[in-house]
Amino acid sequence: MNALRIVVIHPELLGTYGDIGNARILAHRARVRGISAEIMSTAHDESLPTEADIYLLGGGEDRAQIASVEALRSSVTHLSNALDRGAQLFAVCAGLQILGESFPGVNGELVTGLGMVPVISHPGNDRIVGEVLVKSDLFAVPLTGFENHRGRTDLRGVTPLGRVLVGGGNGGLGIAPEARVDGFIAGGILATYLHGPALVRNPDLADYLLTRVVGALPTLPPSEEIAERLAAERRRAVGGAIFGK
């Protein structure tokens, strides 16, 4: 195949939490397998590339989030068409909320989202901050990350990424522990509240996205085993008594 094309959408607006690392780890794990990869950044005043393979939306503050969604409104059709042809979209926190029907603005007012997924985010009474552990049926081991958000997301029937074992997730700490979930999966879209960056802390999740674009992946060289060791360390640190120290 041609070089894997990874687009970081509006990094000057949605780059508060280092989510650019998601693009870098995708490119790295492709390249060490002999797959050429290139990273492109698209600013809010530039046209969104229509021929990319993976699009990334990161996290950001309220005003930046609103500026990003306004800039993206004219690109929804292009982005939807890219997903229809097999491209993938990975969204984190503010990026997750942007894709839904609405999300809370600076003063808690609801801002119309892109409507690509029928989820709704609304303001919570407090901010959820801390480590998160998520068990997803897609992976043999749990996902870890760090959440920092006030929004609460109602999936309205959309499939969650996984069940929250530690942390708040989409619905926050005020609901029953067994009902807590994080993120969602809808077609070519995978979204989560996990920072870290999420794909750096969870190499299995990074490889999952790559597989959805390029198919079966070649085996990693032994030098890359450090990524899995670091991921396992974070699972032990966050999981504690759940998975043993």
C-alpha atoms as a printed R data frame, in Angstrom:
    type eleno elety resid chain resno       x      y      z
1   ATOM     1    CA   MET     A     1   0.000  0.000  0.000
2   ATOM     2    CA   ASN     A     2   0.991  3.642 -0.239
3   ATOM     3    CA   ALA     A     3   2.223  5.418  2.873
4   ATOM     4    CA   LEU     A     4  -0.242  5.314  5.764
5   ATOM     5    CA   ARG     A     5  -1.677  8.819  6.045
6   ATOM     6    CA   ILE     A     6  -2.411 10.048  9.574
7   ATOM     7    CA   VAL     A     7  -4.119 13.421  9.995
8   ATOM     8    CA   VAL     A     8  -4.095 15.345 13.276
9   ATOM     9    CA   ILE     A     9  -7.119 17.661 13.227
10  ATOM    10    CA   HIS     A    10  -6.663 21.149 14.709
11  ATOM    11    CA   PRO     A    11  -3.656 20.441 16.975
12  ATOM    12    CA   GLU     A    12  -3.444 24.168 17.816
13  ATOM    13    CA   LEU     A    13  -6.937 23.901 19.365
14  ATOM    14    CA   LEU     A    14  -7.194 20.276 20.491
15  ATOM    15    CA   GLY     A    15  -3.650 19.623 21.644
16  ATOM    16    CA   THR     A    16  -3.847 20.595 25.307
17  ATOM    17    CA   TYR     A    17  -3.173 17.142 26.727
18  ATOM    18    CA   GLY     A    18  -0.372 15.901 24.478
19  ATOM    19    CA   ASP     A    19  -2.706 13.877 22.277
20  ATOM    20    CA   ILE     A    20  -0.331 14.491 19.345
21  ATOM    21    CA   GLY     A    21   1.415 11.454 20.813
22  ATOM    22    CA   ASN     A    22  -1.392  9.319 19.395
23  ATOM    23    CA   ALA     A    23  -0.265 10.204 15.872
24  ATOM    24    CA   ARG     A    24   3.389  9.615 16.652
25  ATOM    25    CA   ILE     A    25   2.844  6.159 18.140
26  ATOM    26    CA   LEU     A    26   0.667  5.070 15.215
27  ATOM    27    CA   ALA     A    27   3.364  6.145 12.764
28  ATOM    28    CA   HIS     A    28   6.076  4.494 14.851
29  ATOM    29    CA   ARG     A    29   4.322  1.139 15.214
30  ATOM    30    CA   ALA     A    30   3.628  1.114 11.493
31  ATOM    31    CA   ARG     A    31   7.202  2.012 10.503
32  ATOM    32    CA   VAL     A    32   8.909 -0.575 12.716
33  ATOM    33    CA   ARG     A    33   6.820 -3.149 10.864
34  ATOM    34    CA   GLY     A    34   8.036 -1.879  7.504
35  ATOM    35    CA   ILE     A    35   4.888  0.132  6.745
36  ATOM    36    CA   SER     A    36   5.575  3.656  5.525
37  ATOM    37    CA   ALA     A    37   3.611  6.326  7.432
38  ATOM    38    CA   GLU     A    38   3.293 10.082  7.308
39  ATOM    39    CA   ILE     A    39   1.725 12.516  9.779
40  ATOM    40    CA   MET     A    40  -0.133 15.580  8.543
41  ATOM    41    CA   SER     A    41  -1.521 18.366 10.735
42  ATOM    42    CA   THR     A    42  -4.549 20.378  9.639
43  ATOM    43    CA   ALA     A    43  -5.161 23.748 11.290
44  ATOM    44    CA   HIS     A    44  -8.661 25.082 11.861
45  ATOM    45    CA   ASP     A    45  -8.299 27.528  8.953
46  ATOM    46    CA   GLU     A    46  -7.175 24.836  6.497
47  ATOM    47    CA   SER     A    47  -9.182 22.335  4.446
48  ATOM    48    CA   LEU     A    48  -9.405 18.849  5.898
49  ATOM    49    CA   PRO     A    49  -7.595 16.265  3.729
50  ATOM    50    CA   THR     A    50 -10.066 13.816  2.195
51  ATOM    51    CA   GLU     A    51  -7.701 10.952  1.355
52  ATOM    52    CA   ALA     A    52  -6.238 10.124  4.775
53  ATOM    53    CA   ASP     A    53  -6.371  6.711  6.457
54  ATOM    54    CA   ILE     A    54  -6.618  7.715 10.126
55  ATOM    55    CA   TYR     A    55  -7.980 10.993 11.513
56  ATOM    56    CA   LEU     A    56  -7.267 12.082 15.089
57  ATOM    57    CA   LEU     A    57  -9.217 14.513 17.290
58  ATOM    58    CA   GLY     A    58  -7.634 15.401 20.617
59  ATOM    59    CA   GLY     A    59  -8.703 17.100 23.819
60  ATOM    60    CA   GLY     A    60  -8.921 20.810 24.549
61  ATOM    61    CA   GLU     A    61 -10.538 23.537 26.609
62  ATOM    62    CA   ASP     A    62 -14.090 24.788 26.081
63  ATOM    63    CA   ARG     A    63 -13.429 27.761 23.806
64  ATOM    64    CA   ALA     A    64 -10.953 25.806 21.694
65  ATOM    65    CA   GLN     A    65 -13.454 22.948 21.423
66  ATOM    66    CA   ILE     A    66 -16.152 25.324 20.160
67  ATOM    67    CA   ALA     A    67 -13.763 26.918 17.659
68  ATOM    68    CA   SER     A    68 -12.836 23.475 16.378
69  ATOM    69    CA   VAL     A    69 -16.410 22.282 15.886
70  ATOM    70    CA   GLU     A    70 -17.318 25.482 14.058
71  ATOM    71    CA   ALA     A    71 -14.378 25.019 11.713
72  ATOM    72    CA   LEU     A    72 -15.299 21.378 11.100
73  ATOM    73    CA   ARG     A    73 -18.944 21.917 10.180
74  ATOM    74    CA   SER     A    74 -18.119 22.420  6.513
75  ATOM    75    CA   SER     A    75 -16.022 19.224  6.488
76  ATOM    76    CA   VAL     A    76 -18.559 16.773  7.946
77  ATOM    77    CA   THR     A    77 -19.504 15.359  4.542
78  ATOM    78    CA   HIS     A    78 -15.855 14.919  3.551
79  ATOM    79    CA   LEU     A    79 -15.081 13.200  6.842
80  ATOM    80    CA   SER     A    80 -18.136 10.933  6.572
81  ATOM    81    CA   ASN     A    81 -17.161  9.974  3.025
82  ATOM    82    CA   ALA     A    82 -13.651  9.106  4.217
83  ATOM    83    CA   LEU     A    83 -15.095  6.814  6.883
84  ATOM    84    CA   ASP     A    84 -17.384  5.202  4.307
85  ATOM    85    CA   ARG     A    85 -14.353  4.212  2.218
86  ATOM    86    CA   GLY     A    86 -12.631  2.646  5.235
87  ATOM    87    CA   ALA     A    87 -10.765  5.446  7.007
88  ATOM    88    CA   GLN     A    88 -10.764  5.472 10.823
89  ATOM    89    CA   LEU     A    89 -11.405  8.338 13.249
90  ATOM    90    CA   PHE     A    90  -9.991  8.246 16.779
91  ATOM    91    CA   ALA     A    91 -11.316 10.937 19.139
92  ATOM    92    CA   VAL     A    92 -10.373 11.807 22.704
93  ATOM    93    CA   CYS     A    93 -12.362 13.801 25.314
94  ATOM    94    CA   ALA     A    94 -13.322 17.097 23.615
95  ATOM    95    CA   GLY     A    95 -12.971 15.280 20.299
96  ATOM    96    CA   LEU     A    96 -15.445 12.660 21.517
97  ATOM    97    CA   GLN     A    97 -17.983 15.324 22.470
98  ATOM    98    CA   ILE     A    98 -17.606 17.208 19.176
99  ATOM    99    CA   LEU     A    99 -18.752 14.170 17.204
100 ATOM   100    CA   GLY     A   100 -22.092 13.951 19.021
101 ATOM   101    CA   GLU     A   101 -25.331 15.886 18.793
102 ATOM   102    CA   SER     A   102 -24.372 18.455 21.422
103 ATOM   103    CA   PHE     A   103 -21.873 19.221 24.184
104 ATOM   104    CA   PRO     A   104 -21.545 21.775 27.027
105 ATOM   105    CA   GLY     A   105 -20.017 25.158 26.241
106 ATOM   106    CA   VAL     A   106 -18.076 27.636 28.368
107 ATOM   107    CA   ASN     A   107 -20.958 28.363 30.753
108 ATOM   108    CA   GLY     A   108 -22.672 24.997 30.504
109 ATOM   109    CA   GLU     A   109 -24.847 26.016 27.561
110 ATOM   110    CA   LEU     A   110 -25.350 23.294 24.956
111 ATOM   111    CA   VAL     A   111 -23.393 23.695 21.725
112 ATOM   112    CA   THR     A   112 -24.502 21.829 18.605
113 ATOM   113    CA   GLY     A   113 -22.006 19.139 17.657
114 ATOM   114    CA   LEU     A   114 -21.234 17.578 14.298
115 ATOM   115    CA   GLY     A   115 -23.980 14.974 14.704
116 ATOM   116    CA   MET     A   116 -21.859 12.149 13.301
117 ATOM   117    CA   VAL     A   117 -22.891  9.929 16.230
118 ATOM   118    CA   PRO     A   118 -26.225 10.243 18.126
119 ATOM   119    CA   VAL     A   119 -24.628 10.762 21.551
120 ATOM   120    CA   ILE     A   120 -25.260 13.782 23.772
121 ATOM   121    CA   SER     A   121 -22.863 15.321 26.286
122 ATOM   122    CA   HIS     A   122 -24.147 17.578 29.056
123 ATOM   123    CA   PRO     A   123 -22.469 19.464 31.911
124 ATOM   124    CA   GLY     A   124 -21.820 17.674 35.174
125 ATOM   125    CA   ASN     A   125 -21.790 19.197 38.634
126 ATOM   126    CA   ASP     A   126 -18.094 18.592 39.113
127 ATOM   127    CA   ARG     A   127 -14.943 17.772 37.178
128 ATOM   128    CA   ILE     A   128 -13.767 14.167 37.001
129 ATOM   129    CA   VAL     A   129  -9.991 13.925 37.253
130 ATOM   130    CA   GLY     A   130  -7.852 10.838 37.732
131 ATOM   131    CA   GLU     A   131  -6.636  7.521 36.442
132 ATOM   132    CA   VAL     A   132  -9.013  5.214 34.567
133 ATOM   133    CA   LEU     A   133  -9.066  1.483 33.934
134 ATOM   134    CA   VAL     A   134 -11.393  0.204 31.185
135 ATOM   135    CA   LYS     A   135 -12.175 -3.410 30.252
136 ATOM   136    CA   SER     A   136 -13.085 -3.690 26.586
137 ATOM   137    CA   ASP     A   137 -14.176 -6.887 24.853
138 ATOM   138    CA   LEU     A   138 -11.833 -5.922 22.004
139 ATOM   139    CA   PHE     A   139  -8.703 -6.607 24.051
140 ATOM   140    CA   ALA     A   140  -7.343 -9.295 26.341
141 ATOM   141    CA   VAL     A   141  -6.012 -6.727 28.812
142 ATOM   142    CA   PRO     A   142  -7.630 -3.546 30.223
143 ATOM   143    CA   LEU     A   143  -6.980 -0.081 28.850
144 ATOM   144    CA   THR     A   144  -5.561  2.671 31.045
145 ATOM   145    CA   GLY     A   145  -5.592  6.436 30.814
146 ATOM   146    CA   PHE     A   146  -6.117  9.720 32.589
147 ATOM   147    CA   GLU     A   147  -9.424 11.602 32.503
148 ATOM   148    CA   ASN     A   148 -10.048 15.303 33.076
149 ATOM   149    CA   HIS     A   149 -13.536 16.422 32.047
150 ATOM   150    CA   ARG     A   150 -16.716 17.955 33.376
151 ATOM   151    CA   GLY     A   151 -18.981 16.670 30.610
152 ATOM   152    CA   ARG     A   152 -21.182 13.602 30.994
153 ATOM   153    CA   THR     A   153 -21.943 11.636 27.842
154 ATOM   154    CA   ASP     A   154 -25.178  9.745 27.203
155 ATOM   155    CA   LEU     A   155 -24.547  7.102 24.523
156 ATOM   156    CA   ARG     A   156 -28.238  6.680 23.625
157 ATOM   157    CA   GLY     A   157 -27.757  3.118 22.477
158 ATOM   158    CA   VAL     A   158 -24.330  3.518 20.863
159 ATOM   159    CA   THR     A   159 -21.855  0.765 21.801
160 ATOM   160    CA   PRO     A   160 -19.364  1.803 24.518
161 ATOM   161    CA   LEU     A   161 -15.650  1.150 24.126
162 ATOM   162    CA   GLY     A   162 -15.647 -0.692 27.423
163 ATOM   163    CA   ARG     A   163 -16.708 -0.967 31.056
164 ATOM   164    CA   VAL     A   164 -15.003  1.296 33.600
165 ATOM   165    CA   LEU     A   165 -13.337 -0.574 36.468
166 ATOM   166    CA   VAL     A   166 -11.577  2.454 37.962
167 ATOM   167    CA   GLY     A   167 -12.566  6.086 37.370
168 ATOM   168    CA   GLY     A   168 -15.577  7.971 36.061
169 ATOM   169    CA   GLY     A   169 -15.816  7.424 32.324
170 ATOM   170    CA   ASN     A   170 -18.705  8.807 30.282
171 ATOM   171    CA   GLY     A   171 -21.229  9.061 33.077
172 ATOM   172    CA   GLY     A   172 -19.117 10.072 36.019
173 ATOM   173    CA   LEU     A   173 -18.800  8.821 39.546
174 ATOM   174    CA   GLY     A   174 -22.433  9.444 40.515
175 ATOM   175    CA   ILE     A   175 -23.830  6.343 38.830
176 ATOM   176    CA   ALA     A   176 -23.628  2.720 39.908
177 ATOM   177    CA   PRO     A   177 -20.129  1.292 39.386
178 ATOM   178    CA   GLU     A   178 -21.454 -1.559 37.246
179 ATOM   179    CA   ALA     A   179 -23.072  0.960 34.884
180 ATOM   180    CA   ARG     A   180 -19.977  3.036 34.181
181 ATOM   181    CA   VAL     A   181 -18.642  2.890 30.646
182 ATOM   182    CA   ASP     A   182 -16.087  4.819 28.627
183 ATOM   183    CA   GLY     A   183 -16.129  6.077 25.075
184 ATOM   184    CA   PHE     A   184 -17.945  4.524 22.150
185 ATOM   185    CA   ILE     A   185 -17.477  2.632 18.892
186 ATOM   186    CA   ALA     A   186 -19.625  3.484 15.884
187 ATOM   187    CA   GLY     A   187 -18.590  2.262 12.440
188 ATOM   188    CA   GLY     A   188 -15.159  3.699 11.705
189 ATOM   189    CA   ILE     A   189 -15.226  5.922 14.796
190 ATOM   190    CA   LEU     A   190 -13.594  5.008 18.094
191 ATOM   191    CA   ALA     A   191 -13.811  7.571 20.908
192 ATOM   192    CA   THR     A   192 -12.677  7.664 24.521
193 ATOM   193    CA   TYR     A   193 -12.068  9.991 27.462
194 ATOM   194    CA   LEU     A   194  -8.609  8.466 27.968
195 ATOM   195    CA   HIS     A   195  -5.595 10.753 27.779
196 ATOM   196    CA   GLY     A   196  -2.094  9.571 28.347
197 ATOM   197    CA   PRO     A   197  -1.804  9.721 25.310
198 ATOM   198    CA   ALA     A   198  -4.209  6.796 25.013
199 ATOM   199    CA   LEU     A   199  -2.433  4.998 22.153
200 ATOM   200    CA   VAL     A   200   0.962  5.352 23.819
201 ATOM   201    CA   ARG     A   201  -0.291  3.847 27.059
202 ATOM   202    CA   ASN     A   202  -2.237  1.125 25.220
203 ATOM   203    CA   PRO     A   203  -0.243 -0.362 22.325
204 ATOM   204    CA   ASP     A   204  -2.975 -2.941 21.690
205 ATOM   205    CA   LEU     A   205  -5.391 -0.097 20.986
206 ATOM   206    CA   ALA     A   206  -2.915  1.526 18.590
207 ATOM   207    CA   ASP     A   207  -2.452 -1.766 16.748
208 ATOM   208    CA   TYR     A   208  -6.213 -2.259 16.595
209 ATOM   209    CA   LEU     A   209  -6.599  1.013 14.705
210 ATOM   210    CA   LEU     A   210  -3.749  0.107 12.363
211 ATOM   211    CA   THR     A   211  -5.282 -3.311 11.697
212 ATOM   212    CA   ARG     A   212  -8.606 -1.742 10.728
213 ATOM   213    CA   VAL     A   213  -6.769  0.179  8.002
214 ATOM   214    CA   VAL     A   214  -3.981 -2.107  6.759
215 ATOM   215    CA   GLY     A   215  -5.211 -5.560  7.791
216 ATOM   216    CA   ALA     A   216  -3.051 -8.107  9.608
217 ATOM   217    CA   LEU     A   217   0.132 -6.584 10.990
218 ATOM   218    CA   PRO     A   218   3.635 -8.075 10.783
219 ATOM   219    CA   THR     A   219   5.238 -9.132 14.054
220 ATOM   220    CA   LEU     A   220   6.979 -6.408 15.999
221 ATOM   221    CA   PRO     A   221  10.754 -6.582 16.456
222 ATOM   222    CA   PRO     A   222  11.932 -7.592 19.971
223 ATOM   223    CA   SER     A   223  13.111 -4.032 20.648
224 ATOM   224    CA   GLU     A   224   9.464 -2.935 20.852
225 ATOM   225    CA   GLU     A   225   8.672 -5.145 23.842
226 ATOM   226    CA   ILE     A   226   9.330 -2.168 26.116
227 ATOM   227    CA   ALA     A   227   5.974 -0.662 25.051
228 ATOM   228    CA   GLU     A   228   4.094 -3.677 26.377
229 ATOM   229    CA   ARG     A   229   6.118 -3.688 29.592
230 ATOM   230    CA   LEU     A   230   5.252 -0.032 30.201
231 ATOM   231    CA   ALA     A   231   1.583 -0.703 29.447
232 ATOM   232    CA   ALA     A   232   1.571 -3.586 31.919
233 ATOM   233    CA   GLU     A   233   3.145 -1.348 34.574
234 ATOM   234    CA   ARG     A   234   0.344  1.198 34.156
235 ATOM   235    CA   ARG     A   235  -2.301 -1.530 34.428
236 ATOM   236    CA   ARG     A   236  -0.756 -2.686 37.693
237 ATOM   237    CA   ALA     A   237  -0.489  0.871 39.013
238 ATOM   238    CA   VAL     A   238  -4.071  1.808 38.152
239 ATOM   239    CA   GLY     A   239  -5.703 -1.558 38.809
240 ATOM   240    CA   GLY     A   240  -4.088 -2.197 42.165
241 ATOM   241    CA   ALA     A   241  -6.058 -4.851 44.025
242 ATOM   242    CA   ILE     A   242  -8.210 -5.649 40.983
243 ATOM   243    CA   PHE     A   243  -5.413 -7.261 39.000
244 ATOM   244    CA   GLY     A   244  -2.761 -7.647 41.640
245 ATOM   245    CA   LYS     A   245   0.392 -5.612 42.097
